[in-house]
PDB file of C-alpha atoms and ligand atoms in Angstrom:
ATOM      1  CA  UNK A   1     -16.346  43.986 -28.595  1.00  0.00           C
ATOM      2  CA  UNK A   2     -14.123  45.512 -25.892  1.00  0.00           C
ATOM      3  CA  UNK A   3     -10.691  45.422 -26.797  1.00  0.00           C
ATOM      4  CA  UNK A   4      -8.061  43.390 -24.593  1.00  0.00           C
ATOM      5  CA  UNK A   5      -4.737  45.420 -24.640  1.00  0.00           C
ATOM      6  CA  UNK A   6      -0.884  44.072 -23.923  1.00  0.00           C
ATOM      7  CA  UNK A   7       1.990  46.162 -22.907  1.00  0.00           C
ATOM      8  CA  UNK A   8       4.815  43.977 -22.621  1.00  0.00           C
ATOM      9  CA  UNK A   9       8.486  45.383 -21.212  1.00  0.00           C
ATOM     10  CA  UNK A  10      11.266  44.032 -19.466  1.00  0.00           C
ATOM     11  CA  UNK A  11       9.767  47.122 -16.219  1.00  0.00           C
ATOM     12  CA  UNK A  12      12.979  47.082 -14.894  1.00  0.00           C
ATOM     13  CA  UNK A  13      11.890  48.947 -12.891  1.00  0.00           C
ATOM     14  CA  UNK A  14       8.299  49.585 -13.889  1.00  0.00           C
ATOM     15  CA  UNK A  15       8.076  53.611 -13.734  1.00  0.00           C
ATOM     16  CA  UNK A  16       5.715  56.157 -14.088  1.00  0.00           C
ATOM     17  CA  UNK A  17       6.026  56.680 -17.572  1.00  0.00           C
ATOM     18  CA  UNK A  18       4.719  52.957 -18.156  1.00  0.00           C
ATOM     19  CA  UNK A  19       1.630  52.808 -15.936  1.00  0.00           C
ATOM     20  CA  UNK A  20       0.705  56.675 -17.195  1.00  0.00           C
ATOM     21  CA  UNK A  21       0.392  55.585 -20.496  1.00  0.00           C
ATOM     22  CA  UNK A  22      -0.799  52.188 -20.084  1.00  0.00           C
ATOM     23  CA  UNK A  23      -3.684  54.000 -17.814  1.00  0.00           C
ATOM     24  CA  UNK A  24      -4.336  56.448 -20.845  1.00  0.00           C
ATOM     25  CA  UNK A  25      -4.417  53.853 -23.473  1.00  0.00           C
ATOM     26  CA  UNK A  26      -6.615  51.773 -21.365  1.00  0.00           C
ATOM     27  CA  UNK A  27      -9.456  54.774 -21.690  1.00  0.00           C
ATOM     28  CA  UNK A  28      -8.623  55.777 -25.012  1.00  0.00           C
ATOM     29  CA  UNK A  29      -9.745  52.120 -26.103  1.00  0.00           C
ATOM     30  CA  UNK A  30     -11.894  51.585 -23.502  1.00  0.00           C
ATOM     31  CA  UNK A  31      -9.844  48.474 -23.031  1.00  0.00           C
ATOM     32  CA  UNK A  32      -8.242  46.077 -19.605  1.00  0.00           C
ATOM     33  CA  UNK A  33      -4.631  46.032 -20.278  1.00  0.00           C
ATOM     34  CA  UNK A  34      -2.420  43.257 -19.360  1.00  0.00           C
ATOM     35  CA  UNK A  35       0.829  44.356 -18.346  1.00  0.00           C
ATOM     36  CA  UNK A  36       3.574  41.501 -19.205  1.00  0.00           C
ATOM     37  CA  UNK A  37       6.712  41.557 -17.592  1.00  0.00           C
ATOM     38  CA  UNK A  38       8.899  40.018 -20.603  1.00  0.00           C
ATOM     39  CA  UNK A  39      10.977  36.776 -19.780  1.00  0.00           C
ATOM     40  CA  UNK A  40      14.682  36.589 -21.235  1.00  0.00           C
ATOM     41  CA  UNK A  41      14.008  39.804 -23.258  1.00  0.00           C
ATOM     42  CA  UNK A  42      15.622  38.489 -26.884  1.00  0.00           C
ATOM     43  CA  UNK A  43      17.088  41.583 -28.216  1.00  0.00           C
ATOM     44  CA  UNK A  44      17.993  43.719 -25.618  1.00  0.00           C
ATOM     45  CA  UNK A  45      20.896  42.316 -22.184  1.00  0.00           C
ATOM     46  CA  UNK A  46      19.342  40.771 -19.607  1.00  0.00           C
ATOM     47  CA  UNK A  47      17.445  42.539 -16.618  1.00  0.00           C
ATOM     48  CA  UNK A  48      19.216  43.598 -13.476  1.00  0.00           C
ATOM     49  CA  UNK A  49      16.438  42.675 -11.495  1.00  0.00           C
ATOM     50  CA  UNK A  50      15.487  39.096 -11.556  1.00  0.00           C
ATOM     51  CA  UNK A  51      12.120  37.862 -12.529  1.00  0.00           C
ATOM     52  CA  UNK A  52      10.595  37.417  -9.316  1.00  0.00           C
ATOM     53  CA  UNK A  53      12.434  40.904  -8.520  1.00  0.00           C
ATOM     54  CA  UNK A  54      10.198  42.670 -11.197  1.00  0.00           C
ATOM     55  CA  UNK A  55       7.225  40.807 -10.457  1.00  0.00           C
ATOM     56  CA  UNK A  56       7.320  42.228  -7.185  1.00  0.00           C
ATOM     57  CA  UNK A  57       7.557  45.778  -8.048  1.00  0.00           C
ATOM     58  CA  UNK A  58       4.738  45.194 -10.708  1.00  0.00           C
ATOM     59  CA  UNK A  59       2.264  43.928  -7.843  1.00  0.00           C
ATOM     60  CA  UNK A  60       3.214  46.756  -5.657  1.00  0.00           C
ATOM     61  CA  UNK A  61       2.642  49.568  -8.669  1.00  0.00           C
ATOM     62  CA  UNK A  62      -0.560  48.123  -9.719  1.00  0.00           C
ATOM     63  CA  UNK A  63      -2.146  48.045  -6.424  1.00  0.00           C
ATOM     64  CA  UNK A  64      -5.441  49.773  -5.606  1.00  0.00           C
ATOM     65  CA  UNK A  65      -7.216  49.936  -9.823  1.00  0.00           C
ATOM     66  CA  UNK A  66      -8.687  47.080 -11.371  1.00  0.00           C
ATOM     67  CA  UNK A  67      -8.170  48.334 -15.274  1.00  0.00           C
ATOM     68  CA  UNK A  68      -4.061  47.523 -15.628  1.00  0.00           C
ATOM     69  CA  UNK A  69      -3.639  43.535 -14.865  1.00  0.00           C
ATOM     70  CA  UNK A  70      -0.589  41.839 -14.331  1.00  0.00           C
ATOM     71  CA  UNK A  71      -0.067  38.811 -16.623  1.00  0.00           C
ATOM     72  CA  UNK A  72       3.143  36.720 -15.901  1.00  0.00           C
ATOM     73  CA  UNK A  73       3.057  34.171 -17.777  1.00  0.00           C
ATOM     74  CA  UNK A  74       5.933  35.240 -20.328  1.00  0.00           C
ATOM     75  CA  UNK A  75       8.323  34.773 -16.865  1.00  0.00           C
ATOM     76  CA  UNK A  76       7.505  30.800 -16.913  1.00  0.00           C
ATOM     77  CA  UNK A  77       9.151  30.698 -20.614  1.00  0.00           C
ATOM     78  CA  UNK A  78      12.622  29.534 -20.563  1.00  0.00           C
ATOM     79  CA  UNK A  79      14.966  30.359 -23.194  1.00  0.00           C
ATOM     80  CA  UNK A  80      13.823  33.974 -24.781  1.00  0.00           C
ATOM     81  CA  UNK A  81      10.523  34.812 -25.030  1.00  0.00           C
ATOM     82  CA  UNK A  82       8.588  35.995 -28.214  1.00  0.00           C
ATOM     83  CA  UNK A  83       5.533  38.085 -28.545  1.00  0.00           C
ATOM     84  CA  UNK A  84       4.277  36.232 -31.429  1.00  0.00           C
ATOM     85  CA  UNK A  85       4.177  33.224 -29.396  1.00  0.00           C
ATOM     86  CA  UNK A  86       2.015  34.745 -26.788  1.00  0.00           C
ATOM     87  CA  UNK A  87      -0.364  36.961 -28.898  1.00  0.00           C
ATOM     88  CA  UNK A  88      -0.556  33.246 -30.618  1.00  0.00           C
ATOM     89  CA  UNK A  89      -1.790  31.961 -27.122  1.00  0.00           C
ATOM     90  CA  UNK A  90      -4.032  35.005 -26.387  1.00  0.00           C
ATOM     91  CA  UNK A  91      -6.097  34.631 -29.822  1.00  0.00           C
ATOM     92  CA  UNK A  92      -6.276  30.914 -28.645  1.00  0.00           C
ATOM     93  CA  UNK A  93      -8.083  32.087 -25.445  1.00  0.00           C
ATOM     94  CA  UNK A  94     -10.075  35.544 -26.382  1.00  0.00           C
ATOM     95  CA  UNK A  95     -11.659  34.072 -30.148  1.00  0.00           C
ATOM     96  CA  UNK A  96     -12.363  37.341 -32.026  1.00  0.00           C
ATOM     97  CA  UNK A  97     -12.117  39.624 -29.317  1.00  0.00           C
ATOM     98  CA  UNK A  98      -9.778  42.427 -30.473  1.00  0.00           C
ATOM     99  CA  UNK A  99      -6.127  42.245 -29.372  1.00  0.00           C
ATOM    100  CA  UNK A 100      -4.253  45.360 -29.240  1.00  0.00           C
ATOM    101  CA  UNK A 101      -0.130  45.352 -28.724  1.00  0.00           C
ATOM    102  CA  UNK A 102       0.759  48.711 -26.984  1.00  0.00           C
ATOM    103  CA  UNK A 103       4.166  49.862 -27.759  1.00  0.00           C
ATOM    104  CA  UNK A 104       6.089  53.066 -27.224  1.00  0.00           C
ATOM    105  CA  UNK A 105       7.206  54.626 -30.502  1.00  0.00           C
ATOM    106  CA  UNK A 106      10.851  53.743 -29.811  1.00  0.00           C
ATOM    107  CA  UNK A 107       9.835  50.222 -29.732  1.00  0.00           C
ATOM    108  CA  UNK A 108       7.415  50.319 -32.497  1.00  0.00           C
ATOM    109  CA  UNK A 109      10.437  51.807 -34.813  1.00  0.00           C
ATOM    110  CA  UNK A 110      12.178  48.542 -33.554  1.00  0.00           C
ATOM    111  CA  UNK A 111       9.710  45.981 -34.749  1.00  0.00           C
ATOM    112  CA  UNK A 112      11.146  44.508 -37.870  1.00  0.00           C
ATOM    113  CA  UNK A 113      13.962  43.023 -35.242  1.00  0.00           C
ATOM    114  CA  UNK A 114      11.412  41.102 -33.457  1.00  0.00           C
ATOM    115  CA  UNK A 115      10.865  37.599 -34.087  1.00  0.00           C
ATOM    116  CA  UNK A 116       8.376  36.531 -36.845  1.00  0.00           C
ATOM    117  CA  UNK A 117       7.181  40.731 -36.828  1.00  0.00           C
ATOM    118  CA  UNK A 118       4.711  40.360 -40.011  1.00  0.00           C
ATOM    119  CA  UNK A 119       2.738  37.888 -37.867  1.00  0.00           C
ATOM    120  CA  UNK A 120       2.311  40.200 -35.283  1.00  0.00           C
ATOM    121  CA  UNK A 121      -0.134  41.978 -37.502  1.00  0.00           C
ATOM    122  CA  UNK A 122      -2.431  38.747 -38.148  1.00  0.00           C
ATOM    123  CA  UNK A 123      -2.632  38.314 -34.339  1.00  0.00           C
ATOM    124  CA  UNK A 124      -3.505  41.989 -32.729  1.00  0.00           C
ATOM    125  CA  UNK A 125      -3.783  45.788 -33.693  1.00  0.00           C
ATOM    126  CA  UNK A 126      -1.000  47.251 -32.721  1.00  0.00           C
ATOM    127  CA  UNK A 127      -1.542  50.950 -30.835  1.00  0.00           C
ATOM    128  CA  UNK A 128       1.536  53.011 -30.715  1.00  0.00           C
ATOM    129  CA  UNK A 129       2.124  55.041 -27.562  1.00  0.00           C
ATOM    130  CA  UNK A 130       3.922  58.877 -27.921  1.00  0.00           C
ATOM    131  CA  UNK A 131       7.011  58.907 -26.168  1.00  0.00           C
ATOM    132  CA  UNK A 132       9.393  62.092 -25.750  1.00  0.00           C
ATOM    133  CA  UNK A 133      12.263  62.032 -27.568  1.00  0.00           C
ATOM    134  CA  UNK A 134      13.952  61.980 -30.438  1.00  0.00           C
ATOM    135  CA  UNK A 135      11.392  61.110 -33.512  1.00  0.00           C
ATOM    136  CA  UNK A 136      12.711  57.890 -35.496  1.00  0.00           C
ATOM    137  CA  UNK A 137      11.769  57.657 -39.242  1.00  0.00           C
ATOM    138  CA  UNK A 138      10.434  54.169 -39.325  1.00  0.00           C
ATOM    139  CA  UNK A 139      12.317  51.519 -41.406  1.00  0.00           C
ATOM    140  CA  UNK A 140      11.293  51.144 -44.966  1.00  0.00           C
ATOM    141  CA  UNK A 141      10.356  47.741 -44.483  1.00  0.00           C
ATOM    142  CA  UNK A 142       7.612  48.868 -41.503  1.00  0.00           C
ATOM    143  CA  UNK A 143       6.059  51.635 -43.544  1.00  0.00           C
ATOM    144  CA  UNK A 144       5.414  49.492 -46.251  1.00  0.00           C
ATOM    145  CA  UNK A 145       3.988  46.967 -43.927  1.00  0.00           C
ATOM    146  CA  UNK A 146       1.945  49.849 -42.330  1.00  0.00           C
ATOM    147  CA  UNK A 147       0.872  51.825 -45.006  1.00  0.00           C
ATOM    148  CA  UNK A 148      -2.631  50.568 -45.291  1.00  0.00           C
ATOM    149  CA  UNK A 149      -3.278  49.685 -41.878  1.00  0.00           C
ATOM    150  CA  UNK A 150      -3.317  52.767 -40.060  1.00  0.00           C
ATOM    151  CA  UNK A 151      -6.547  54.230 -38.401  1.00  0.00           C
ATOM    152  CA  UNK A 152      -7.416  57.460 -36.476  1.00  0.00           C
ATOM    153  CA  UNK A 153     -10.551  55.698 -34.275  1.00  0.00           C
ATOM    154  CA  UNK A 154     -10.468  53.489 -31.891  1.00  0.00           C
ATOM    155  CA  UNK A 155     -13.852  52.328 -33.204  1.00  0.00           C
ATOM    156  CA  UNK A 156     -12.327  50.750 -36.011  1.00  0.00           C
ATOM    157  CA  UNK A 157     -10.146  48.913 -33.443  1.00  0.00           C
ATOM    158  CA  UNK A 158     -13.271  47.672 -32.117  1.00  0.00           C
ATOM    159  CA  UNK A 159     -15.082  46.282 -35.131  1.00  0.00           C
ATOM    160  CA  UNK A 160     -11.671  43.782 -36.658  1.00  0.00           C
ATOM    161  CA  UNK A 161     -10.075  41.572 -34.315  1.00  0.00           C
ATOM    162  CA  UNK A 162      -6.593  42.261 -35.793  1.00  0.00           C
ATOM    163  CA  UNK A 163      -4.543  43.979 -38.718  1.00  0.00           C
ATOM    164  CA  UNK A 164      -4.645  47.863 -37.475  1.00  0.00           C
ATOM    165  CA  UNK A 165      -2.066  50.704 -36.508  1.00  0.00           C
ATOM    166  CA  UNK A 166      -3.595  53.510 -34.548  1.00  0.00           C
ATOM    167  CA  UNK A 167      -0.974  56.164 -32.932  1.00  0.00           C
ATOM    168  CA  UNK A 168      -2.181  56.694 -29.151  1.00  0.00           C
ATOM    169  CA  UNK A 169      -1.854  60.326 -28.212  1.00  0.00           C
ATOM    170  CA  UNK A 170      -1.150  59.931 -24.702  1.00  0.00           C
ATOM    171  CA  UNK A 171       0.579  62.532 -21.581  1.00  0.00           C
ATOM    172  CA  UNK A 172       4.347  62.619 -23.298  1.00  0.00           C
ATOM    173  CA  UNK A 173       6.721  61.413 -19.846  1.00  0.00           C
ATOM    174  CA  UNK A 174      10.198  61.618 -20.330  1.00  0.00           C
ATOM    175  CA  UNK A 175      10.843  58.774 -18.334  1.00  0.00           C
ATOM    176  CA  UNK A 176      13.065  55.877 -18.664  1.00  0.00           C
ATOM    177  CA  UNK A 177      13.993  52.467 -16.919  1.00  0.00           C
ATOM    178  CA  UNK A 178      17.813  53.342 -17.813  1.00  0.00           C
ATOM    179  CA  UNK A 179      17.468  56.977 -16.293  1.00  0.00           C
ATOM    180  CA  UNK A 180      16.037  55.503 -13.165  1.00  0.00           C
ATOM    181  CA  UNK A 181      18.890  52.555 -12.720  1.00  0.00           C
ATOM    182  CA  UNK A 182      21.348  55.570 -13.152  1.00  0.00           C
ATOM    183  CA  UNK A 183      20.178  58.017 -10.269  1.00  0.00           C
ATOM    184  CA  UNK A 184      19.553  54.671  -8.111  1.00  0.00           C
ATOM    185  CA  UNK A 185      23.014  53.634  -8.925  1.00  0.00           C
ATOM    186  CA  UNK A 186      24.831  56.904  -8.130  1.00  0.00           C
ATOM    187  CA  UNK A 187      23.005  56.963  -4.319  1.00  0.00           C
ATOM    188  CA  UNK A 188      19.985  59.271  -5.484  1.00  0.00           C
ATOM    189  CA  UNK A 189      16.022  58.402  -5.036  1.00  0.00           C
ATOM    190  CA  UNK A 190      14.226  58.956  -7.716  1.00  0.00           C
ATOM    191  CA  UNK A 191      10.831  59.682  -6.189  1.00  0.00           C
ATOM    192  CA  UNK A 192       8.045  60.413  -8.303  1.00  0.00           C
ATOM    193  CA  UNK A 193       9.399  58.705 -11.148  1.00  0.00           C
ATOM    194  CA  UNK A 194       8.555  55.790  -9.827  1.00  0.00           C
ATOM    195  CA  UNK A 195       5.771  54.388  -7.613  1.00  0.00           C
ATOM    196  CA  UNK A 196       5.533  55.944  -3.959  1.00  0.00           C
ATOM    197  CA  UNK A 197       4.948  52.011  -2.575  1.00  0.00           C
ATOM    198  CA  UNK A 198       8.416  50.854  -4.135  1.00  0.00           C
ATOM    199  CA  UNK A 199      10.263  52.926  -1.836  1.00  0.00           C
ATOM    200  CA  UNK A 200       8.296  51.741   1.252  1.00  0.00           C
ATOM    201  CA  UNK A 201      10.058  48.176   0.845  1.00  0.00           C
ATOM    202  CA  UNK A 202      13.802  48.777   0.308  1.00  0.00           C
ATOM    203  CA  UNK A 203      14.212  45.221  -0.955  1.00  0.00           C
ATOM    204  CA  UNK A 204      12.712  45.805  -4.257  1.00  0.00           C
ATOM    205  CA  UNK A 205      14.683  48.715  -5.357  1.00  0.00           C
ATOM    206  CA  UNK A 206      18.301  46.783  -3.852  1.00  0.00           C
ATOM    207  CA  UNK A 207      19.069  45.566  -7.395  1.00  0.00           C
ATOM    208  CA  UNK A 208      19.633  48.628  -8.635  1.00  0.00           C
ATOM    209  CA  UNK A 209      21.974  50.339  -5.889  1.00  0.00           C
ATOM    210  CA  UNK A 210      25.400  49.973  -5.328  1.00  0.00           C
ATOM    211  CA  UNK A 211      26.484  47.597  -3.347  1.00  0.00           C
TER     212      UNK A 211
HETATM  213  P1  ATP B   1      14.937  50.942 -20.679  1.00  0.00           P
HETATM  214  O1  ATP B   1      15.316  52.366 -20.400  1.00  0.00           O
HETATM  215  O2  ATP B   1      15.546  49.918 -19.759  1.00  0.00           O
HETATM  216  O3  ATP B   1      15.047  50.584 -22.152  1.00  0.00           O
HETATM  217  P2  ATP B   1      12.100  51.632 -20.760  1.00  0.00           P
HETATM  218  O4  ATP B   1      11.882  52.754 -19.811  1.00  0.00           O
HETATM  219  O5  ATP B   1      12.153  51.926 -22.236  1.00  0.00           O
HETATM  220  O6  ATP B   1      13.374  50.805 -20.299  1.00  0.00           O
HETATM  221  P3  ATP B   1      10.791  49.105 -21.169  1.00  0.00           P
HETATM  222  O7  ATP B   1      10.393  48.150 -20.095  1.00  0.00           O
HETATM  223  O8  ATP B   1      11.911  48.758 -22.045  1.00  0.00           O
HETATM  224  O9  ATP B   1      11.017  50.553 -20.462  1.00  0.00           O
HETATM  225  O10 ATP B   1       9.544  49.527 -22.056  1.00  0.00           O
HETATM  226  C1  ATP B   1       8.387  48.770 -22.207  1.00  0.00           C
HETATM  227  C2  ATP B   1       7.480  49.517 -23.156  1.00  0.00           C
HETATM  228  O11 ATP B   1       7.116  50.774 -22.580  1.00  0.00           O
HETATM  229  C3  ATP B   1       8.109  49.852 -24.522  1.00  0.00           C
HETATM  230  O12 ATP B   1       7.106  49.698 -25.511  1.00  0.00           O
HETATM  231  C4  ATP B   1       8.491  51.328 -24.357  1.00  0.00           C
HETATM  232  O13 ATP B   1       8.523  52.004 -25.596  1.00  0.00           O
HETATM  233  C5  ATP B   1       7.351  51.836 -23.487  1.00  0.00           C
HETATM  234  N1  ATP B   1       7.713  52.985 -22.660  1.00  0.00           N
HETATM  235  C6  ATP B   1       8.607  53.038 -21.663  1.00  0.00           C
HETATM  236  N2  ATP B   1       8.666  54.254 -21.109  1.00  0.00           N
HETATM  237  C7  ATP B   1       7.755  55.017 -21.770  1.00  0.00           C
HETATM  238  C8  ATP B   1       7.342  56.409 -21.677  1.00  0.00           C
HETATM  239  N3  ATP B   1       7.904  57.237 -20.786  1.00  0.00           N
HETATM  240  N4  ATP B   1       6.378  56.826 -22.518  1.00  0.00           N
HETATM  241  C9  ATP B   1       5.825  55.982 -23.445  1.00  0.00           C
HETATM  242  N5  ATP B   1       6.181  54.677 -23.581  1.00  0.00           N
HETATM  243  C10 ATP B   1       7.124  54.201 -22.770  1.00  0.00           C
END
């Protein structure tokens, strides 16, 4: 069965680097991808942009393709939002169909400080995105977690609904949402980096300049 993919971020702002991958991933799996804009992010400072803010810029990046699909419904939650708790909602509504968590490497070295992280496993693959930069060893405790579930072919992402690691070789972008607020910050417009229609609307990138 197709797979149904989730990348998840606070996209604040969404960049390049995201909806590159996101696009790559989506072939390499031959799966839609829902991209979630996260809600009160748990383990990270809250957004500069606001919800609606980010929602926004999402709809205006994913304009014109059918394959990358915006799914808010983390930005209804209140109080901090959990993956768990929506791959838990997701299973309810796809059955079998396989689930696949993306996640950049830097956030896949991060997992054992997620919320109920084991879990995660039970509920979706997981595919782990290259990202430039420098190369974490991963925590003891997610190797041992990991070390029977990785695969090499998306095939074998196709035939379990859950329980798999496969690492995504995708176009390495050294781009980040903390670069970006940076150069906006200092007065700079960091075109191509992000997408051409956010700069047509000056509204959505006003968060992140200096008042
Ligand atoms: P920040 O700089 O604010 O931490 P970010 O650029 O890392 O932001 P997030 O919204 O935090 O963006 O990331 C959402 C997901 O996208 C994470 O899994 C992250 O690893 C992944 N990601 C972000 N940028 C890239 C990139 N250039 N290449 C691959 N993965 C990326």
């Amino acid at each position: 069965m197709k797979p149904l993919a989730i990348f998840g971020g606070t996209f604040d702002p969404i960049h390049l680097g995201h909806l590159c991958v996101a696009w790559e991933a989506s072939e390499l799996l031959d799966a839609d991808v829902l991209m979630m804009p996260s809600g009160e992010p748990p383990h990270r400072p809250l957004p500069m942009a606001s919800a609606p803010q980010r929602l926004a810029m999402l709809q205006v990046a994913l304009r014109g393709q059918s394959r990358l699909i915006l799914d808010a419904r983390e930005l209804g939650r209140s109080g901090p939002s959990y993956t768990v708790d929506t791959l838990v909602e997701l299973r309810d509504e796809h059955g079998d169909r396989p689930l696949v968590l993306l996640l950049g490497s830097d956030a896949f070295a991060g997992l054992p400080d997620w919320h109920g992280w084991r879990r995660l496993f039970e509920l979706a693959h997981i595919g782990v995105l290259s990202r430039p930069g420098e190369q974490a060893t991963l925590p003891e405790e997610l190797q041992r977690e990991t070390v029977d579930r990785w695969v090499d072919d998306s095939t074998s992402l196709q035939s379990a609904s859950a329980g798999h690691v496969m690492a995504l070789s995708v176009t390495p972008l050294e781009i980040s949402a903390t670069r970006i607020r940076q150069l906006l910050a200092a007065g700079r417009e960091p075109r191509y980096q992000l997408p051409a229609g956010l700069f047509d609307a000056p509204e959505l990138l006003s968060p992140y300049r200096q008042r």
